[in-house]
JSON list of C-alpha atoms in Angstrom, two decimals:
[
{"chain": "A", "resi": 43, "resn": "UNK", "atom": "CA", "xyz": [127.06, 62.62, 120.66]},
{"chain": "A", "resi": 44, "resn": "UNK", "atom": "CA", "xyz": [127.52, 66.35, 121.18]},
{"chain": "A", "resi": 45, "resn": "UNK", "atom": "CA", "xyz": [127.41, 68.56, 118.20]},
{"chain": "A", "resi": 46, "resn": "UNK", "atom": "CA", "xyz": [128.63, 72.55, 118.18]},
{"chain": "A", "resi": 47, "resn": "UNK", "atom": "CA", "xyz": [128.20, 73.21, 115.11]},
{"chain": "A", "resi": 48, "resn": "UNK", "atom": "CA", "xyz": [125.62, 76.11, 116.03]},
{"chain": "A", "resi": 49, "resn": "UNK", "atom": "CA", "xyz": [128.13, 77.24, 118.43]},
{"chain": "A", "resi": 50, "resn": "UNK", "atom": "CA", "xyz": [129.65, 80.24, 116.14]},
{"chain": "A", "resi": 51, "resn": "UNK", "atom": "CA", "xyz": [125.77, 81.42, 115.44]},
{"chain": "A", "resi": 52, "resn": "UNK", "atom": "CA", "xyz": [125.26, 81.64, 119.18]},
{"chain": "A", "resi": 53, "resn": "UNK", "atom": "CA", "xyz": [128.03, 83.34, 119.80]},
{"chain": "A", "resi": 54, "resn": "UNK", "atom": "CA", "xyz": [127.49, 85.58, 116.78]},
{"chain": "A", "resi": 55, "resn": "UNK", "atom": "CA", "xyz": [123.46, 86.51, 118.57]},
{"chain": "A", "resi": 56, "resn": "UNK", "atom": "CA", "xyz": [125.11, 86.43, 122.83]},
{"chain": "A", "resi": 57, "resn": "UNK", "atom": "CA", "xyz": [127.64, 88.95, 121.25]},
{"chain": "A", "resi": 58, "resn": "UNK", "atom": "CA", "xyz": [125.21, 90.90, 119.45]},
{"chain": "A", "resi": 59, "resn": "UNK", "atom": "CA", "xyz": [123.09, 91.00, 122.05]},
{"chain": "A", "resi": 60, "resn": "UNK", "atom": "CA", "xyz": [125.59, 92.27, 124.24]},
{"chain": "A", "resi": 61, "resn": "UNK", "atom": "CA", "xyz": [126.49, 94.75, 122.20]},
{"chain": "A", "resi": 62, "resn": "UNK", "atom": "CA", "xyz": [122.40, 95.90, 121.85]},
{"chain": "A", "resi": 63, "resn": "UNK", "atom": "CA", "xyz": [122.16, 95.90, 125.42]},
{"chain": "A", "resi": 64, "resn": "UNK", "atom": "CA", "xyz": [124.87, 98.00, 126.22]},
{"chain": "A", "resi": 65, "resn": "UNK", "atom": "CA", "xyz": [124.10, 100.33, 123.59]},
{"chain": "A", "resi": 66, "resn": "UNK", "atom": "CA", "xyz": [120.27, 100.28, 125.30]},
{"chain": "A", "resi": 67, "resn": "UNK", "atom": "CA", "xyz": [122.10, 100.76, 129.22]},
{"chain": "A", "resi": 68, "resn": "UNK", "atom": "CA", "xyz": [123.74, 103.97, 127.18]},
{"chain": "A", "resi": 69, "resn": "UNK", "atom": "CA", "xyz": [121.20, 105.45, 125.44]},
{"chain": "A", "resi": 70, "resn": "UNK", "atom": "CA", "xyz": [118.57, 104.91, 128.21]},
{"chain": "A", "resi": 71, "resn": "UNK", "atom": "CA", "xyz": [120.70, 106.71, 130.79]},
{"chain": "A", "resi": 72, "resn": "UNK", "atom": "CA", "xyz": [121.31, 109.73, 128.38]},
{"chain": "A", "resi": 73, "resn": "UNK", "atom": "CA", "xyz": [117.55, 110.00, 127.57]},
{"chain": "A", "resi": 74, "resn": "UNK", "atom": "CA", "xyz": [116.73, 109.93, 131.77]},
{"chain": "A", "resi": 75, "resn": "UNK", "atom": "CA", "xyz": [117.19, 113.09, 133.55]},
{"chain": "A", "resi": 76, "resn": "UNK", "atom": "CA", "xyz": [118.75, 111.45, 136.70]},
{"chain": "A", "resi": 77, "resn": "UNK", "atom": "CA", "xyz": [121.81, 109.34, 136.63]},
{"chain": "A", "resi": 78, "resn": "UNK", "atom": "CA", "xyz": [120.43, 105.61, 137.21]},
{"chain": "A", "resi": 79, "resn": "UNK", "atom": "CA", "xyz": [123.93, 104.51, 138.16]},
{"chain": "A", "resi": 80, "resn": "UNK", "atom": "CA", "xyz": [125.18, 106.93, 140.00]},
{"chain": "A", "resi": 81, "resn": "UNK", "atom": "CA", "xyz": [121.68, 106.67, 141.99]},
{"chain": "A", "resi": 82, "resn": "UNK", "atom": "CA", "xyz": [122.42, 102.37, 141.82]},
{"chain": "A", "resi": 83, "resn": "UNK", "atom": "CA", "xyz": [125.43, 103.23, 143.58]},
{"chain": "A", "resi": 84, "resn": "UNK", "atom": "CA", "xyz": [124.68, 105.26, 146.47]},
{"chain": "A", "resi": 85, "resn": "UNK", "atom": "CA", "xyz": [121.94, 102.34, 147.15]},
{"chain": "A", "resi": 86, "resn": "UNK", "atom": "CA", "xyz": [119.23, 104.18, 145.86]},
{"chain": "A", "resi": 87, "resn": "UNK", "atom": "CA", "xyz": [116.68, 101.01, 145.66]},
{"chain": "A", "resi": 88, "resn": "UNK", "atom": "CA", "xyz": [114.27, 102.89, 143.30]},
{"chain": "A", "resi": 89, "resn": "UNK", "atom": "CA", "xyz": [116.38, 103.84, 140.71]},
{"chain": "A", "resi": 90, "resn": "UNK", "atom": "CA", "xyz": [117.34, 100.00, 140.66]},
{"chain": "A", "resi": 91, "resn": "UNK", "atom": "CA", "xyz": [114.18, 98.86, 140.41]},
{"chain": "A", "resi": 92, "resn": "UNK", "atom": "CA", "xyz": [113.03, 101.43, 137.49]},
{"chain": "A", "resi": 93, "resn": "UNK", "atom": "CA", "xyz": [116.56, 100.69, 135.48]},
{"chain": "A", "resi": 94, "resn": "UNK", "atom": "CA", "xyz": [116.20, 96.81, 136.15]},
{"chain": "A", "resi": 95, "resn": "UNK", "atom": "CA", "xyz": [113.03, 96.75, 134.97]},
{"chain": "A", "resi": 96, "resn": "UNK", "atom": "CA", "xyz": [113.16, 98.66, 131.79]},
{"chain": "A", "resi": 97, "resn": "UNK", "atom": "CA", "xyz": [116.28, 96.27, 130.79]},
{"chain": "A", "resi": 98, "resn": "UNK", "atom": "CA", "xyz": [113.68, 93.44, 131.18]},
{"chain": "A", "resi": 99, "resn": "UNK", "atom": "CA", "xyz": [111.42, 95.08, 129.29]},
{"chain": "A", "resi": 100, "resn": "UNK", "atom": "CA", "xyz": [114.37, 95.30, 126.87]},
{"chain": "A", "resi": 101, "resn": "UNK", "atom": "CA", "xyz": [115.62, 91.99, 126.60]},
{"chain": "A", "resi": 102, "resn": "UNK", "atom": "CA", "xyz": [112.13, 90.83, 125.97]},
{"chain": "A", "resi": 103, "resn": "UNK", "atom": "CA", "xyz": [111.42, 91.47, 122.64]},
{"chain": "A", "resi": 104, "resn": "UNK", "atom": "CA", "xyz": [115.19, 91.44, 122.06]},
{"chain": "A", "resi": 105, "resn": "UNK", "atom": "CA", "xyz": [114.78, 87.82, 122.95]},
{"chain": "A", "resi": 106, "resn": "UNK", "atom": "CA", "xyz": [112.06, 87.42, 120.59]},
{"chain": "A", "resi": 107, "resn": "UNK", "atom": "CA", "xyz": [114.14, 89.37, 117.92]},
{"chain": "A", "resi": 108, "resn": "UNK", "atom": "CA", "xyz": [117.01, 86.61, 118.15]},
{"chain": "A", "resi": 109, "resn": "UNK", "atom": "CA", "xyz": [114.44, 84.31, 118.13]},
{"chain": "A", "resi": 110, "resn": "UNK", "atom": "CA", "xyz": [113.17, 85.26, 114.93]},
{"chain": "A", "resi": 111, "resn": "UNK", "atom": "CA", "xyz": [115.74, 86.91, 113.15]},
{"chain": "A", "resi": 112, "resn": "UNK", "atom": "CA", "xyz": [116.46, 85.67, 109.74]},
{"chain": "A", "resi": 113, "resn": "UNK", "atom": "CA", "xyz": [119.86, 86.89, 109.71]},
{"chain": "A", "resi": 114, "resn": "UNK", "atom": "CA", "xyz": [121.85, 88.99, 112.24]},
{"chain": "A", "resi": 115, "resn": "UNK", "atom": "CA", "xyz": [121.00, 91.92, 110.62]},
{"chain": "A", "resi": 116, "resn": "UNK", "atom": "CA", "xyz": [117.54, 91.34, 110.98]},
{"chain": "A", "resi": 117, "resn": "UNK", "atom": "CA", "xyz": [118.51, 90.90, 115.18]},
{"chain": "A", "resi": 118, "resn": "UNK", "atom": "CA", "xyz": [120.01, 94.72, 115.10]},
{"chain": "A", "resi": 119, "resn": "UNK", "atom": "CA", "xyz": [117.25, 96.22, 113.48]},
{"chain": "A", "resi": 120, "resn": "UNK", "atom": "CA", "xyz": [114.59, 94.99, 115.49]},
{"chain": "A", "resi": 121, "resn": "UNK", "atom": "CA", "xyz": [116.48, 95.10, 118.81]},
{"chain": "A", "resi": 122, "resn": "UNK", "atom": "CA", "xyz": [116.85, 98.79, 117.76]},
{"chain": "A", "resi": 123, "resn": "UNK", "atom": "CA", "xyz": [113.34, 98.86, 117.46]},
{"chain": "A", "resi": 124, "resn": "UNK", "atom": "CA", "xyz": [113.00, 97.19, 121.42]},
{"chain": "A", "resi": 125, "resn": "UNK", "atom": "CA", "xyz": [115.63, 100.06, 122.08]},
{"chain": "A", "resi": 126, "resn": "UNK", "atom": "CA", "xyz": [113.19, 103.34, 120.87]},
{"chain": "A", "resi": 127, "resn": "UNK", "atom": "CA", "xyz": [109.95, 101.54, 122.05]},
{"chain": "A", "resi": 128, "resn": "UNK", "atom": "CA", "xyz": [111.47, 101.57, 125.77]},
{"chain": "A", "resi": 129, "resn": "UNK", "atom": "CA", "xyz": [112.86, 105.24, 125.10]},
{"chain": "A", "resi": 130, "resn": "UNK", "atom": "CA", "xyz": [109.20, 106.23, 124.24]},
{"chain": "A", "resi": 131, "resn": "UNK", "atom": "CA", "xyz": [107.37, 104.44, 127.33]},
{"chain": "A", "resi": 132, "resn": "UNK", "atom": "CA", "xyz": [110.20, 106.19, 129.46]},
{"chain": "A", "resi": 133, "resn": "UNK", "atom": "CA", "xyz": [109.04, 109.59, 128.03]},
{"chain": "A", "resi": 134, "resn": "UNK", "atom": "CA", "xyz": [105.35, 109.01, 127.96]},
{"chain": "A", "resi": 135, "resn": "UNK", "atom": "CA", "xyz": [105.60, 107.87, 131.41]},
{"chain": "A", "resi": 136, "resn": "UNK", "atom": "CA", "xyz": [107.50, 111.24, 132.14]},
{"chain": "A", "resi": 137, "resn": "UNK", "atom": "CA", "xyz": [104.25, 112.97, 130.59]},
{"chain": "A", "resi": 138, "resn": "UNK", "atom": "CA", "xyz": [101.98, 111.11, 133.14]},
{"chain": "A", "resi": 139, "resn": "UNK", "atom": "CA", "xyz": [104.75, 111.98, 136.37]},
{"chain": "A", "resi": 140, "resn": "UNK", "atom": "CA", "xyz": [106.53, 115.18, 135.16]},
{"chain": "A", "resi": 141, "resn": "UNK", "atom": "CA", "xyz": [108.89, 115.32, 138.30]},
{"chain": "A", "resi": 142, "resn": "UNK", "atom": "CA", "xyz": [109.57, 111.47, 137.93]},
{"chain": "A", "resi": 143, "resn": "UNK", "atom": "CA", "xyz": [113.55, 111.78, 137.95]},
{"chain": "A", "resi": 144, "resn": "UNK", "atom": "CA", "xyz": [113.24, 113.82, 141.03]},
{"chain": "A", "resi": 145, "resn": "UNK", "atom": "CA", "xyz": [111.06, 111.26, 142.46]},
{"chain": "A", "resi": 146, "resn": "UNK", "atom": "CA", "xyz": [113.47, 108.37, 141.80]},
{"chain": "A", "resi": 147, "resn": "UNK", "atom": "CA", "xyz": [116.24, 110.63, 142.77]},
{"chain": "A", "resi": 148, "resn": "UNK", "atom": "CA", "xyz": [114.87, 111.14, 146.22]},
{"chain": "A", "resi": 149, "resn": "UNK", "atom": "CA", "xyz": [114.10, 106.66, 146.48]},
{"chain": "A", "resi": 150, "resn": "UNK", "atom": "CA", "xyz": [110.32, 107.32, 145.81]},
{"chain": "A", "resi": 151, "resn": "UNK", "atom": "CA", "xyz": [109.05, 103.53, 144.89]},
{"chain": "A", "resi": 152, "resn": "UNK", "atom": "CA", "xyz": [105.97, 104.74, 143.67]},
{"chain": "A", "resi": 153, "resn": "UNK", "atom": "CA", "xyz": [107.52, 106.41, 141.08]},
{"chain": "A", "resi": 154, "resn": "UNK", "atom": "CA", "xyz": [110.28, 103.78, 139.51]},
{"chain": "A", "resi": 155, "resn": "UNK", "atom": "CA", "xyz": [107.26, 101.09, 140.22]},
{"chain": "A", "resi": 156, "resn": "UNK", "atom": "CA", "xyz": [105.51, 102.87, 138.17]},
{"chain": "A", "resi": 157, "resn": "UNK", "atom": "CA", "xyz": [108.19, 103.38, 135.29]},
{"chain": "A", "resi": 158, "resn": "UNK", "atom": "CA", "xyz": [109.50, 99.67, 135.59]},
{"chain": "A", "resi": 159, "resn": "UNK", "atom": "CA", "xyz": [105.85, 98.20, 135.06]},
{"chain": "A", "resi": 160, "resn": "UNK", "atom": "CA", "xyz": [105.25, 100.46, 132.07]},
{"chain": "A", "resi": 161, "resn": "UNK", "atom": "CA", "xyz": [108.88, 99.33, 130.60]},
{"chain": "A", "resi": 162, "resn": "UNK", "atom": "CA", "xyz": [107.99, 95.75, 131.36]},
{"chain": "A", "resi": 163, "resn": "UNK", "atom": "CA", "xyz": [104.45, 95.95, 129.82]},
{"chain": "A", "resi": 164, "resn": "UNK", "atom": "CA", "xyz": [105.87, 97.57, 126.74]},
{"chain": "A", "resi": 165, "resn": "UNK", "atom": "CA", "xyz": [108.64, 95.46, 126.15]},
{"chain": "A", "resi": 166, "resn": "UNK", "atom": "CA", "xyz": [105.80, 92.31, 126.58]},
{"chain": "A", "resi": 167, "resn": "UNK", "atom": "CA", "xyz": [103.90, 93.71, 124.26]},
{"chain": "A", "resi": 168, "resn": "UNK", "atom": "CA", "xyz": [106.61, 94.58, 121.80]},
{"chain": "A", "resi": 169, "resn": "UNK", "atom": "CA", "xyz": [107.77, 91.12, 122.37]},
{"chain": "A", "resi": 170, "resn": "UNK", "atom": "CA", "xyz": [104.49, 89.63, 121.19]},
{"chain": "A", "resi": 171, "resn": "UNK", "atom": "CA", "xyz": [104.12, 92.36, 118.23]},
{"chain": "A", "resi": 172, "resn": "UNK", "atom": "CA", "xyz": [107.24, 91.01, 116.95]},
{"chain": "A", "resi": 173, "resn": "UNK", "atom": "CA", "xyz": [105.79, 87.62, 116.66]},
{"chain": "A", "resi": 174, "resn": "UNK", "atom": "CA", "xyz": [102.87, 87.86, 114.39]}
]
């Protein structure tokens, strides 16, 4: 026998999280100095690759947050807290490659490699943080 009784929940946590991760796609793209999506769309592979990977890095620990949220409340509050930790590794990455947006701008891999493995390594370990 099927049972959806947890089917309002989940759609209470997919709809949060949709709202989270579009609020993350907005703020993100503010904070950057290039325009990721505007890049995206003139087939600029390397500002796909640094935007993709930063909304893994993202979803990650926003995972974790549904996960382990105790109410939805709790979700928001710590997928906030996914959505500043990424904002910080894109900045302190920024430090480390001053001319980054330039670099993505122009389709430099290096540079969005760079930025996406950072975003994915924090979100990882926010992901785990969240757990203990």
């Amino acid at each position: 026998m099927i049972s959806i009784s947890g089917l309002p929940a989940f759609l209470l946590y997919v709809v949060t999280a949709g709202g989270l991760i579009g609020l993350y796609l907005l703020v993100y793209t503010l904070a950057t100095a290039h325009n990721e999506l505007a890049l995206i769309r003139r087939d600029v592979a390397a500002a796909a690759v640094a935007l993709g990977f930063s909304l893994v890095g993202f979803a990650l620990p926003l995972a974790v947050a549904i996960y382990n949220a105790q109410s939805i409340l709790d979700c928001i509050v710590w997928g906030l807290v996914a959505l500043v930790v990424q904002i910080l590794i894109y900045w302190l990455v920024r430090l480390a490659v001053p001319d980054l947006s330039r670099r993505i701008e122009d389709g430099r891999m290096a540079a969005a490699v760079l930025l996406g493995a950072a975003s994915f390594a924090g979100g990882l370990v926010n992901a785990a943080s969240m757990t203990a």
